Amino acid sequence: ETGVTQSPTHLIKTRGQQVTLRCSSQSGHNTVSWYQQALGQGPQFIFQYYREEENGRGNFPPRFSGLQFPNYSSELNVNALELDDSALYLCASSENGGQSWETQYFGPGTRLLVL
Amino acid sequence: AQTVTQSQPEMSVQEAETVTLSCTYDTSESDYYLFWYKQPPSRQMILVIRQEAYKQQNATENRFSVNFQKAAKSFSLKISDSQLGDAAMYFCAYRHSGNKLVFGAGTILRVKS
C-alpha cells in the first residue's frame, strides 16, 4: 500500500509569484484535504476535495485554490504569494468523503519559503 | 467555533517513565471525534490514537492511552514506558462533522536517556 506523497519537499519563491504543490493520495482514497502549518503552530485547514469537487473550505482567501484529478491526486495553487504564506503545507487523504469518523493519513509536507 | 488548547508547549520525560500531555477543547456539539497525532522531525503526521465522544470507555493503543472527560472537555494522552522514538511534536485534534480537523498548537515531547 502506497502512502501519501507530496512534491516538492522544499520550495523557495519570491513575493508575488505563484506556486503549485502536489499530492498523491493513498491507494484507494478518494478525498484529499490540505492544511497550512506555520512554524510552531498546529495545522490550519485550507480545503478538501472529494471526487474532484471542493468539499469544504477553511478561512483562506481565494488566491488559495485547488484541483483534484480523476486519479484523486491533488494540487494546491497559491497566487500572489505573501511572506506570511511561508509554511509547511500538508495534504491528507481519506477514503470515504471525509466523514467525521475517518482517519486522515498525512503526507510528509512541502516546506514553502517566500522571500 | 471549535477550539483546541494544548497548554504545555514542551514536556520532558525520562526513558521508561510515564508522561501525560494535556488537551482541552471547546464545542457545543455532543457527537464528535478526538485525535492525537504525532509529528516527528521528519514532519510526517502520524495518528497515535482516536476517541469517539459517544464512547465512555477511554481508548488505548499499546503504550498510549487517553483520559477522556467529556463534561470537562478534556482529552489527555498518557504515554507509558516512554521510548526515545516517542520524541516528537504531539497535536491534539477535534472533528465534528464534515471535513476539517481542528488542531491545537502542539506539545513538544523530549525523551531523556
JSON list of C-alpha atoms in Angstrom, two decimals:
[
{"chain": "A", "resi": 1, "resn": "GLU", "atom": "CA", "xyz": [0.00, 0.00, 0.00]},
{"chain": "A", "resi": 2, "resn": "THR", "atom": "CA", "xyz": [1.46, 3.34, -1.07]},
{"chain": "A", "resi": 3, "resn": "GLY", "atom": "CA", "xyz": [1.19, 6.18, 1.43]},
{"chain": "A", "resi": 4, "resn": "VAL", "atom": "CA", "xyz": [0.51, 9.84, 0.81]},
{"chain": "A", "resi": 5, "resn": "THR", "atom": "CA", "xyz": [3.28, 11.55, -1.12]},
{"chain": "A", "resi": 6, "resn": "GLN", "atom": "CA", "xyz": [3.90, 15.23, -1.75]},
{"chain": "A", "resi": 7, "resn": "SER", "atom": "CA", "xyz": [6.16, 17.17, -4.08]},
{"chain": "A", "resi": 8, "resn": "PRO", "atom": "CA", "xyz": [8.34, 19.08, -3.96]},
{"chain": "A", "resi": 9, "resn": "THR", "atom": "CA", "xyz": [9.76, 18.68, -0.46]},
{"chain": "A", "resi": 10, "resn": "HIS", "atom": "CA", "xyz": [11.09, 22.22, -0.33]},
{"chain": "A", "resi": 11, "resn": "LEU", "atom": "CA", "xyz": [10.42, 25.32, -2.37]},
{"chain": "A", "resi": 12, "resn": "ILE", "atom": "CA", "xyz": [11.63, 28.91, -2.34]},
{"chain": "A", "resi": 13, "resn": "LYS", "atom": "CA", "xyz": [9.62, 31.63, -4.04]},
{"chain": "A", "resi": 14, "resn": "THR", "atom": "CA", "xyz": [9.53, 35.40, -4.01]},
{"chain": "A", "resi": 15, "resn": "ARG", "atom": "CA", "xyz": [6.65, 37.61, -3.02]},
{"chain": "A", "resi": 16, "resn": "GLY", "atom": "CA", "xyz": [4.04, 37.99, -5.76]},
{"chain": "A", "resi": 17, "resn": "GLN", "atom": "CA", "xyz": [4.90, 34.72, -7.50]},
{"chain": "A", "resi": 18, "resn": "GLN", "atom": "CA", "xyz": [2.61, 31.75, -7.92]},
{"chain": "A", "resi": 19, "resn": "VAL", "atom": "CA", "xyz": [3.22, 28.21, -6.66]},
{"chain": "A", "resi": 20, "resn": "THR", "atom": "CA", "xyz": [1.76, 24.76, -7.25]},
{"chain": "A", "resi": 21, "resn": "LEU", "atom": "CA", "xyz": [2.11, 21.96, -4.72]},
{"chain": "A", "resi": 22, "resn": "ARG", "atom": "CA", "xyz": [1.22, 18.38, -5.48]},
{"chain": "A", "resi": 23, "resn": "CYS", "atom": "CA", "xyz": [-0.17, 15.49, -3.51]},
{"chain": "A", "resi": 24, "resn": "SER", "atom": "CA", "xyz": [-0.79, 11.85, -4.35]},
{"chain": "A", "resi": 25, "resn": "SER", "atom": "CA", "xyz": [-3.34, 10.26, -2.11]},
{"chain": "A", "resi": 26, "resn": "GLN", "atom": "CA", "xyz": [-3.03, 6.86, -0.51]},
{"chain": "A", "resi": 27, "resn": "SER", "atom": "CA", "xyz": [-4.19, 4.00, -2.67]},
{"chain": "A", "resi": 28, "resn": "GLY", "atom": "CA", "xyz": [-7.97, 3.62, -2.54]},
{"chain": "A", "resi": 29, "resn": "HIS", "atom": "CA", "xyz": [-8.58, 7.07, -1.05]},
{"chain": "A", "resi": 30, "resn": "ASN", "atom": "CA", "xyz": [-10.89, 9.49, -2.87]},
{"chain": "A", "resi": 31, "resn": "THR", "atom": "CA", "xyz": [-10.61, 12.51, -0.58]},
{"chain": "A", "resi": 32, "resn": "VAL", "atom": "CA", "xyz": [-7.76, 14.95, -0.11]},
{"chain": "A", "resi": 33, "resn": "SER", "atom": "CA", "xyz": [-7.51, 17.72, 2.49]},
{"chain": "A", "resi": 34, "resn": "TRP", "atom": "CA", "xyz": [-4.90, 20.48, 2.55]},
{"chain": "A", "resi": 35, "resn": "TYR", "atom": "CA", "xyz": [-3.52, 22.16, 5.67]},
{"chain": "A", "resi": 36, "resn": "GLN", "atom": "CA", "xyz": [-1.13, 25.03, 6.28]},
{"chain": "A", "resi": 37, "resn": "GLN", "atom": "CA", "xyz": [1.21, 24.70, 9.25]},
{"chain": "A", "resi": 38, "resn": "ALA", "atom": "CA", "xyz": [3.07, 27.86, 10.18]},
{"chain": "A", "resi": 39, "resn": "LEU", "atom": "CA", "xyz": [6.24, 27.46, 12.20]},
{"chain": "A", "resi": 40, "resn": "GLY", "atom": "CA", "xyz": [5.50, 26.50, 15.79]},
{"chain": "A", "resi": 41, "resn": "GLN", "atom": "CA", "xyz": [1.75, 26.18, 15.21]},
{"chain": "A", "resi": 42, "resn": "GLY", "atom": "CA", "xyz": [-0.79, 23.49, 14.56]},
{"chain": "A", "resi": 43, "resn": "PRO", "atom": "CA", "xyz": [-2.06, 22.84, 11.04]},
{"chain": "A", "resi": 44, "resn": "GLN", "atom": "CA", "xyz": [-4.91, 25.02, 9.74]},
{"chain": "A", "resi": 45, "resn": "PHE", "atom": "CA", "xyz": [-7.47, 23.57, 7.34]},
{"chain": "A", "resi": 46, "resn": "ILE", "atom": "CA", "xyz": [-7.39, 25.13, 3.86]},
{"chain": "A", "resi": 47, "resn": "PHE", "atom": "CA", "xyz": [-9.88, 23.00, 1.90]},
{"chain": "A", "resi": 48, "resn": "GLN", "atom": "CA", "xyz": [-10.89, 19.49, 0.98]},
{"chain": "A", "resi": 49, "resn": "TYR", "atom": "CA", "xyz": [-11.57, 17.80, -2.33]},
{"chain": "A", "resi": 50, "resn": "TYR", "atom": "CA", "xyz": [-13.84, 14.82, -2.77]},
{"chain": "A", "resi": 51, "resn": "ARG", "atom": "CA", "xyz": [-14.27, 13.19, -6.17]},
{"chain": "A", "resi": 52, "resn": "GLU", "atom": "CA", "xyz": [-12.86, 16.24, -7.94]},
{"chain": "A", "resi": 53, "resn": "GLU", "atom": "CA", "xyz": [-15.15, 18.76, -6.22]},
{"chain": "A", "resi": 54, "resn": "GLU", "atom": "CA", "xyz": [-14.31, 21.17, -3.42]},
{"chain": "A", "resi": 55, "resn": "ASN", "atom": "CA", "xyz": [-15.96, 19.81, -0.30]},
{"chain": "A", "resi": 56, "resn": "GLY", "atom": "CA", "xyz": [-15.40, 22.46, 2.34]},
{"chain": "A", "resi": 57, "resn": "ARG", "atom": "CA", "xyz": [-13.07, 25.37, 2.83]},
{"chain": "A", "resi": 58, "resn": "GLY", "atom": "CA", "xyz": [-11.36, 27.00, 5.77]},
{"chain": "A", "resi": 59, "resn": "ASN", "atom": "CA", "xyz": [-10.68, 30.67, 6.35]},
{"chain": "A", "resi": 60, "resn": "PHE", "atom": "CA", "xyz": [-8.25, 31.21, 3.46]},
{"chain": "A", "resi": 61, "resn": "PRO", "atom": "CA", "xyz": [-8.51, 33.82, 0.69]},
{"chain": "A", "resi": 62, "resn": "PRO", "atom": "CA", "xyz": [-9.45, 32.91, -2.91]},
{"chain": "A", "resi": 63, "resn": "ARG", "atom": "CA", "xyz": [-5.82, 33.09, -4.02]},
{"chain": "A", "resi": 64, "resn": "PHE", "atom": "CA", "xyz": [-5.56, 29.64, -2.43]},
{"chain": "A", "resi": 65, "resn": "SER", "atom": "CA", "xyz": [-7.15, 27.27, -4.91]},
{"chain": "A", "resi": 66, "resn": "GLY", "atom": "CA", "xyz": [-7.04, 23.59, -5.66]},
{"chain": "A", "resi": 67, "resn": "LEU", "atom": "CA", "xyz": [-7.77, 20.80, -8.03]},
{"chain": "A", "resi": 68, "resn": "GLN", "atom": "CA", "xyz": [-8.37, 17.11, -7.75]},
{"chain": "A", "resi": 69, "resn": "PHE", "atom": "CA", "xyz": [-7.81, 14.80, -10.68]},
{"chain": "A", "resi": 70, "resn": "PRO", "atom": "CA", "xyz": [-9.64, 11.62, -11.72]},
{"chain": "A", "resi": 71, "resn": "ASN", "atom": "CA", "xyz": [-6.91, 9.52, -10.07]},
{"chain": "A", "resi": 72, "resn": "TYR", "atom": "CA", "xyz": [-7.64, 11.50, -6.85]},
{"chain": "A", "resi": 73, "resn": "SER", "atom": "CA", "xyz": [-4.26, 13.21, -6.76]},
{"chain": "A", "resi": 74, "resn": "SER", "atom": "CA", "xyz": [-4.49, 16.89, -5.97]},
{"chain": "A", "resi": 75, "resn": "GLU", "atom": "CA", "xyz": [-2.85, 20.27, -6.43]},
{"chain": "A", "resi": 76, "resn": "LEU", "atom": "CA", "xyz": [-2.77, 23.32, -4.21]},
{"chain": "A", "resi": 77, "resn": "ASN", "atom": "CA", "xyz": [-2.19, 26.59, -6.03]},
{"chain": "A", "resi": 78, "resn": "VAL", "atom": "CA", "xyz": [-1.32, 29.83, -4.31]},
{"chain": "A", "resi": 79, "resn": "ASN", "atom": "CA", "xyz": [-1.27, 33.07, -6.32]},
{"chain": "A", "resi": 80, "resn": "ALA", "atom": "CA", "xyz": [0.30, 36.40, -5.40]},
{"chain": "A", "resi": 81, "resn": "LEU", "atom": "CA", "xyz": [2.46, 34.89, -2.69]},
{"chain": "A", "resi": 82, "resn": "GLU", "atom": "CA", "xyz": [2.90, 36.82, 0.53]},
{"chain": "A", "resi": 83, "resn": "LEU", "atom": "CA", "xyz": [5.60, 36.48, 3.15]},
{"chain": "A", "resi": 84, "resn": "ASP", "atom": "CA", "xyz": [3.05, 35.00, 5.58]},
{"chain": "A", "resi": 85, "resn": "ASP", "atom": "CA", "xyz": [2.45, 32.13, 3.18]},
{"chain": "A", "resi": 86, "resn": "SER", "atom": "CA", "xyz": [5.77, 30.67, 4.30]},
{"chain": "A", "resi": 87, "resn": "ALA", "atom": "CA", "xyz": [4.78, 27.44, 6.00]},
{"chain": "A", "resi": 88, "resn": "LEU", "atom": "CA", "xyz": [4.68, 23.67, 5.82]},
{"chain": "A", "resi": 89, "resn": "TYR", "atom": "CA", "xyz": [1.83, 22.56, 3.57]},
{"chain": "A", "resi": 90, "resn": "LEU", "atom": "CA", "xyz": [0.38, 19.19, 4.44]},
{"chain": "A", "resi": 91, "resn": "CYS", "atom": "CA", "xyz": [-2.03, 17.09, 2.49]},
{"chain": "A", "resi": 92, "resn": "ALA", "atom": "CA", "xyz": [-4.03, 14.27, 3.98]},
{"chain": "A", "resi": 93, "resn": "SER", "atom": "CA", "xyz": [-6.10, 11.62, 2.29]},
{"chain": "A", "resi": 94, "resn": "SER", "atom": "CA", "xyz": [-9.07, 9.60, 3.48]},
{"chain": "A", "resi": 95, "resn": "GLU", "atom": "CA", "xyz": [-11.18, 7.00, 1.80]},
{"chain": "A", "resi": 96, "resn": "ASN", "atom": "CA", "xyz": [-14.78, 7.92, 2.27]},
{"chain": "A", "resi": 97, "resn": "GLY", "atom": "CA", "xyz": [-15.59, 11.53, 1.53]},
{"chain": "A", "resi": 98, "resn": "GLY", "atom": "CA", "xyz": [-14.06, 12.91, 4.69]},
{"chain": "A", "resi": 99, "resn": "GLN", "atom": "CA", "xyz": [-16.59, 11.58, 7.15]},
{"chain": "A", "resi": 100, "resn": "SER", "atom": "CA", "xyz": [-16.06, 12.86, 10.66]},
{"chain": "A", "resi": 101, "resn": "TRP", "atom": "CA", "xyz": [-15.12, 9.43, 11.99]},
{"chain": "A", "resi": 102, "resn": "GLU", "atom": "CA", "xyz": [-12.48, 8.82, 9.35]},
{"chain": "A", "resi": 103, "resn": "THR", "atom": "CA", "xyz": [-8.77, 8.82, 9.92]},
{"chain": "A", "resi": 104, "resn": "GLN", "atom": "CA", "xyz": [-6.85, 11.20, 7.71]},
{"chain": "A", "resi": 105, "resn": "TYR", "atom": "CA", "xyz": [-3.43, 9.99, 6.56]},
{"chain": "A", "resi": 106, "resn": "PHE", "atom": "CA", "xyz": [-0.89, 12.73, 6.13]},
{"chain": "A", "resi": 107, "resn": "GLY", "atom": "CA", "xyz": [1.93, 13.21, 3.69]},
{"chain": "A", "resi": 108, "resn": "PRO", "atom": "CA", "xyz": [5.37, 14.50, 4.69]},
{"chain": "A", "resi": 109, "resn": "GLY", "atom": "CA", "xyz": [4.58, 18.04, 3.60]},
{"chain": "A", "resi": 110, "resn": "THR", "atom": "CA", "xyz": [6.10, 20.70, 1.37]},
{"chain": "A", "resi": 111, "resn": "ARG", "atom": "CA", "xyz": [8.10, 23.42, 3.05]},
{"chain": "A", "resi": 112, "resn": "LEU", "atom": "CA", "xyz": [7.47, 26.73, 1.26]},
{"chain": "A", "resi": 113, "resn": "LEU", "atom": "CA", "xyz": [9.62, 29.77, 1.92]},
{"chain": "A", "resi": 114, "resn": "VAL", "atom": "CA", "xyz": [8.54, 33.11, 0.48]},
{"chain": "A", "resi": 115, "resn": "LEU", "atom": "CA", "xyz": [11.22, 35.79, 0.30]},
{"chain": "B", "resi": 1, "resn": "ALA", "atom": "CA", "xyz": [-16.22, 27.92, 16.53]},
{"chain": "B", "resi": 2, "resn": "GLN", "atom": "CA", "xyz": [-14.49, 24.92, 17.92]},
{"chain": "B", "resi": 3, "resn": "THR", "atom": "CA", "xyz": [-11.09, 25.45, 19.51]},
{"chain": "B", "resi": 4, "resn": "VAL", "atom": "CA", "xyz": [-8.45, 23.10, 20.83]},
{"chain": "B", "resi": 5, "resn": "THR", "atom": "CA", "xyz": [-5.99, 24.18, 23.52]},
{"chain": "B", "resi": 6, "resn": "GLN", "atom": "CA", "xyz": [-2.74, 22.50, 24.46]},
{"chain": "B", "resi": 7, "resn": "SER", "atom": "CA", "xyz": [-1.39, 24.35, 27.47]},
{"chain": "B", "resi": 8, "resn": "GLN", "atom": "CA", "xyz": [2.00, 22.64, 27.61]},
{"chain": "B", "resi": 9, "resn": "PRO", "atom": "CA", "xyz": [4.35, 23.96, 24.90]},
{"chain": "B", "resi": 10, "resn": "GLU", "atom": "CA", "xyz": [7.03, 21.48, 25.96]},
{"chain": "B", "resi": 11, "resn": "MET", "atom": "CA", "xyz": [7.32, 18.40, 28.16]},
{"chain": "B", "resi": 12, "resn": "SER", "atom": "CA", "xyz": [10.23, 16.16, 29.14]},
{"chain": "B", "resi": 13, "resn": "VAL", "atom": "CA", "xyz": [10.22, 12.57, 30.32]},
{"chain": "B", "resi": 14, "resn": "GLN", "atom": "CA", "xyz": [12.87, 10.10, 31.30]},
{"chain": "B", "resi": 15, "resn": "GLU", "atom": "CA", "xyz": [13.09, 6.98, 29.18]},
{"chain": "B", "resi": 16, "resn": "ALA", "atom": "CA", "xyz": [10.84, 4.18, 30.54]},
{"chain": "B", "resi": 17, "resn": "GLU", "atom": "CA", "xyz": [8.75, 6.59, 32.58]},
{"chain": "B", "resi": 18, "resn": "THR", "atom": "CA", "xyz": [5.21, 7.86, 32.04]},
{"chain": "B", "resi": 19, "resn": "VAL", "atom": "CA", "xyz": [4.15, 11.26, 30.77]},
{"chain": "B", "resi": 20, "resn": "THR", "atom": "CA", "xyz": [0.76, 12.90, 30.28]},
{"chain": "B", "resi": 21, "resn": "LEU", "atom": "CA", "xyz": [0.04, 15.54, 27.67]},
{"chain": "B", "resi": 22, "resn": "SER", "atom": "CA", "xyz": [-2.96, 17.80, 28.22]},
{"chain": "B", "resi": 23, "resn": "CYS", "atom": "CA", "xyz": [-5.63, 18.94, 25.80]},
{"chain": "B", "resi": 24, "resn": "THR", "atom": "CA", "xyz": [-8.87, 20.82, 26.28]},
{"chain": "B", "resi": 25, "resn": "TYR", "atom": "CA", "xyz": [-11.40, 21.75, 23.62]},
{"chain": "B", "resi": 26, "resn": "ASP", "atom": "CA", "xyz": [-14.44, 23.88, 23.27]},
{"chain": "B", "resi": 27, "resn": "THR", "atom": "CA", "xyz": [-17.53, 22.75, 21.42]},
{"chain": "B", "resi": 28, "resn": "SER", "atom": "CA", "xyz": [-21.29, 22.87, 21.70]},
{"chain": "B", "resi": 29, "resn": "GLU", "atom": "CA", "xyz": [-21.67, 19.59, 19.86]},
{"chain": "B", "resi": 30, "resn": "SER", "atom": "CA", "xyz": [-22.36, 16.29, 21.57]},
{"chain": "B", "resi": 31, "resn": "ASP", "atom": "CA", "xyz": [-21.10, 13.96, 18.86]},
{"chain": "B", "resi": 32, "resn": "TYR", "atom": "CA", "xyz": [-17.54, 14.39, 17.70]},
{"chain": "B", "resi": 33, "resn": "TYR", "atom": "CA", "xyz": [-14.17, 12.71, 17.43]},
{"chain": "B", "resi": 34, "resn": "LEU", "atom": "CA", "xyz": [-10.86, 13.47, 19.08]},
{"chain": "B", "resi": 35, "resn": "PHE", "atom": "CA", "xyz": [-7.42, 12.52, 17.88]},
{"chain": "B", "resi": 36, "resn": "TRP", "atom": "CA", "xyz": [-3.81, 12.64, 18.97]},
{"chain": "B", "resi": 37, "resn": "TYR", "atom": "CA", "xyz": [-1.28, 12.96, 16.18]},
{"chain": "B", "resi": 38, "resn": "LYS", "atom": "CA", "xyz": [2.49, 12.69, 16.44]},
{"chain": "B", "resi": 39, "resn": "GLN", "atom": "CA", "xyz": [4.77, 14.75, 14.19]},
{"chain": "B", "resi": 40, "resn": "PRO", "atom": "CA", "xyz": [8.43, 13.69, 14.39]},
{"chain": "B", "resi": 41, "resn": "PRO", "atom": "CA", "xyz": [11.22, 15.84, 12.90]},
{"chain": "B", "resi": 42, "resn": "SER", "atom": "CA", "xyz": [10.63, 14.04, 9.60]},
{"chain": "B", "resi": 43, "resn": "ARG", "atom": "CA", "xyz": [7.37, 16.11, 9.54]},
{"chain": "B", "resi": 44, "resn": "GLN", "atom": "CA", "xyz": [5.01, 13.24, 8.67]},
{"chain": "B", "resi": 45, "resn": "MET", "atom": "CA", "xyz": [1.95, 13.43, 10.88]},
{"chain": "B", "resi": 46, "resn": "ILE", "atom": "CA", "xyz": [1.06, 10.01, 12.29]},
{"chain": "B", "resi": 47, "resn": "LEU", "atom": "CA", "xyz": [-2.16, 9.09, 14.06]},
{"chain": "B", "resi": 48, "resn": "VAL", "atom": "CA", "xyz": [-1.48, 7.90, 17.61]},
{"chain": "B", "resi": 49, "resn": "ILE", "atom": "CA", "xyz": [-4.96, 7.33, 18.98]},
{"chain": "B", "resi": 50, "resn": "ARG", "atom": "CA", "xyz": [-8.58, 8.39, 18.46]},
{"chain": "B", "resi": 51, "resn": "GLN", "atom": "CA", "xyz": [-11.63, 8.64, 20.68]},
{"chain": "B", "resi": 52, "resn": "GLU", "atom": "CA", "xyz": [-15.30, 8.75, 19.78]},
{"chain": "B", "resi": 53, "resn": "ALA", "atom": "CA", "xyz": [-17.19, 11.14, 22.04]},
{"chain": "B", "resi": 54, "resn": "TYR", "atom": "CA", "xyz": [-20.15, 8.79, 22.36]},
{"chain": "B", "resi": 55, "resn": "LYS", "atom": "CA", "xyz": [-17.94, 6.12, 23.89]},
{"chain": "B", "resi": 56, "resn": "GLN", "atom": "CA", "xyz": [-17.38, 6.36, 27.62]},
{"chain": "B", "resi": 57, "resn": "GLN", "atom": "CA", "xyz": [-14.51, 3.91, 27.57]},
{"chain": "B", "resi": 58, "resn": "ASN", "atom": "CA", "xyz": [-11.10, 5.50, 27.15]},
{"chain": "B", "resi": 59, "resn": "ALA", "atom": "CA", "xyz": [-9.19, 4.45, 24.04]},
{"chain": "B", "resi": 60, "resn": "THR", "atom": "CA", "xyz": [-5.95, 2.51, 24.38]},
{"chain": "B", "resi": 61, "resn": "GLU", "atom": "CA", "xyz": [-3.28, 1.64, 21.82]},
{"chain": "B", "resi": 62, "resn": "ASN", "atom": "CA", "xyz": [-0.39, -0.32, 23.32]},
{"chain": "B", "resi": 63, "resn": "ARG", "atom": "CA", "xyz": [1.62, 2.18, 25.43]},
{"chain": "B", "resi": 64, "resn": "PHE", "atom": "CA", "xyz": [-0.71, 5.06, 24.56]},
{"chain": "B", "resi": 65, "resn": "SER", "atom": "CA", "xyz": [-3.97, 5.73, 26.35]},
{"chain": "B", "resi": 66, "resn": "VAL", "atom": "CA", "xyz": [-6.29, 8.67, 26.80]},
{"chain": "B", "resi": 67, "resn": "ASN", "atom": "CA", "xyz": [-8.24, 10.14, 29.66]},
{"chain": "B", "resi": 68, "resn": "PHE", "atom": "CA", "xyz": [-11.41, 11.49, 28.05]},
{"chain": "B", "resi": 69, "resn": "GLN", "atom": "CA", "xyz": [-13.55, 13.66, 30.30]},
{"chain": "B", "resi": 70, "resn": "LYS", "atom": "CA", "xyz": [-16.49, 14.78, 28.17]},
{"chain": "B", "resi": 71, "resn": "ALA", "atom": "CA", "xyz": [-18.11, 17.07, 30.72]},
{"chain": "B", "resi": 72, "resn": "ALA", "atom": "CA", "xyz": [-14.83, 18.82, 31.37]},
{"chain": "B", "resi": 73, "resn": "LYS", "atom": "CA", "xyz": [-13.98, 18.82, 27.63]},
{"chain": "B", "resi": 74, "resn": "SER", "atom": "CA", "xyz": [-10.61, 17.35, 28.40]},
{"chain": "B", "resi": 75, "resn": "PHE", "atom": "CA", "xyz": [-8.67, 14.79, 26.38]},
{"chain": "B", "resi": 76, "resn": "SER", "atom": "CA", "xyz": [-5.23, 13.96, 27.75]},
{"chain": "B", "resi": 77, "resn": "LEU", "atom": "CA", "xyz": [-2.72, 11.50, 26.31]},
{"chain": "B", "resi": 78, "resn": "LYS", "atom": "CA", "xyz": [-0.73, 9.19, 28.55]},
{"chain": "B", "resi": 79, "resn": "ILE", "atom": "CA", "xyz": [2.44, 7.59, 27.22]},
{"chain": "B", "resi": 80, "resn": "SER", "atom": "CA", "xyz": [3.73, 4.71, 29.33]},
{"chain": "B", "resi": 81, "resn": "ASP", "atom": "CA", "xyz": [7.24, 3.24, 29.23]},
{"chain": "B", "resi": 82, "resn": "SER", "atom": "CA", "xyz": [8.46, 6.19, 27.15]},
{"chain": "B", "resi": 83, "resn": "GLN", "atom": "CA", "xyz": [10.94, 5.42, 24.41]},
{"chain": "B", "resi": 84, "resn": "LEU", "atom": "CA", "xyz": [13.43, 7.61, 22.57]},
{"chain": "B", "resi": 85, "resn": "GLY", "atom": "CA", "xyz": [11.32, 7.20, 19.45]},
{"chain": "B", "resi": 86, "resn": "ASP", "atom": "CA", "xyz": [8.40, 8.90, 21.17]},
{"chain": "B", "resi": 87, "resn": "ALA", "atom": "CA", "xyz": [10.20, 12.25, 20.97]},
{"chain": "B", "resi": 88, "resn": "ALA", "atom": "CA", "xyz": [8.13, 14.44, 18.66]},
{"chain": "B", "resi": 89, "resn": "MET", "atom": "CA", "xyz": [5.55, 17.20, 18.49]},
{"chain": "B", "resi": 90, "resn": "TYR", "atom": "CA", "xyz": [2.16, 15.94, 19.61]},
{"chain": "B", "resi": 91, "resn": "PHE", "atom": "CA", "xyz": [-1.04, 17.53, 18.36]},
{"chain": "B", "resi": 92, "resn": "CYS", "atom": "CA", "xyz": [-4.50, 17.13, 19.77]},
{"chain": "B", "resi": 93, "resn": "ALA", "atom": "CA", "xyz": [-7.25, 17.47, 17.16]},
{"chain": "B", "resi": 94, "resn": "TYR", "atom": "CA", "xyz": [-11.04, 17.68, 17.07]},
{"chain": "B", "resi": 95, "resn": "ARG", "atom": "CA", "xyz": [-13.52, 16.83, 14.36]},
{"chain": "B", "resi": 96, "resn": "HIS", "atom": "CA", "xyz": [-17.30, 17.21, 14.46]},
{"chain": "B", "resi": 97, "resn": "SER", "atom": "CA", "xyz": [-18.83, 16.85, 11.07]},
{"chain": "B", "resi": 98, "resn": "GLY", "atom": "CA", "xyz": [-17.64, 17.12, 7.50]},
{"chain": "B", "resi": 99, "resn": "ASN", "atom": "CA", "xyz": [-14.12, 17.51, 6.71]},
{"chain": "B", "resi": 100, "resn": "LYS", "atom": "CA", "xyz": [-11.79, 19.59, 8.76]},
{"chain": "B", "resi": 101, "resn": "LEU", "atom": "CA", "xyz": [-9.63, 18.67, 11.69]},
{"chain": "B", "resi": 102, "resn": "VAL", "atom": "CA", "xyz": [-9.12, 21.46, 14.22]},
{"chain": "B", "resi": 103, "resn": "PHE", "atom": "CA", "xyz": [-5.68, 21.22, 15.77]},
{"chain": "B", "resi": 104, "resn": "GLY", "atom": "CA", "xyz": [-4.14, 22.56, 18.93]},
{"chain": "B", "resi": 105, "resn": "ALA", "atom": "CA", "xyz": [-0.79, 24.36, 18.89]},
{"chain": "B", "resi": 106, "resn": "GLY", "atom": "CA", "xyz": [1.10, 21.22, 19.85]},
{"chain": "B", "resi": 107, "resn": "THR", "atom": "CA", "xyz": [3.33, 19.99, 22.66]},
{"chain": "B", "resi": 108, "resn": "ILE", "atom": "CA", "xyz": [6.98, 19.15, 22.08]},
{"chain": "B", "resi": 109, "resn": "LEU", "atom": "CA", "xyz": [7.88, 15.96, 23.91]},
{"chain": "B", "resi": 110, "resn": "ARG", "atom": "CA", "xyz": [11.54, 15.35, 24.74]},
{"chain": "B", "resi": 111, "resn": "VAL", "atom": "CA", "xyz": [12.68, 11.94, 25.96]},
{"chain": "B", "resi": 112, "resn": "LYS", "atom": "CA", "xyz": [15.85, 11.76, 28.03]},
{"chain": "B", "resi": 113, "resn": "SER", "atom": "CA", "xyz": [18.03, 8.67, 28.08]}
]
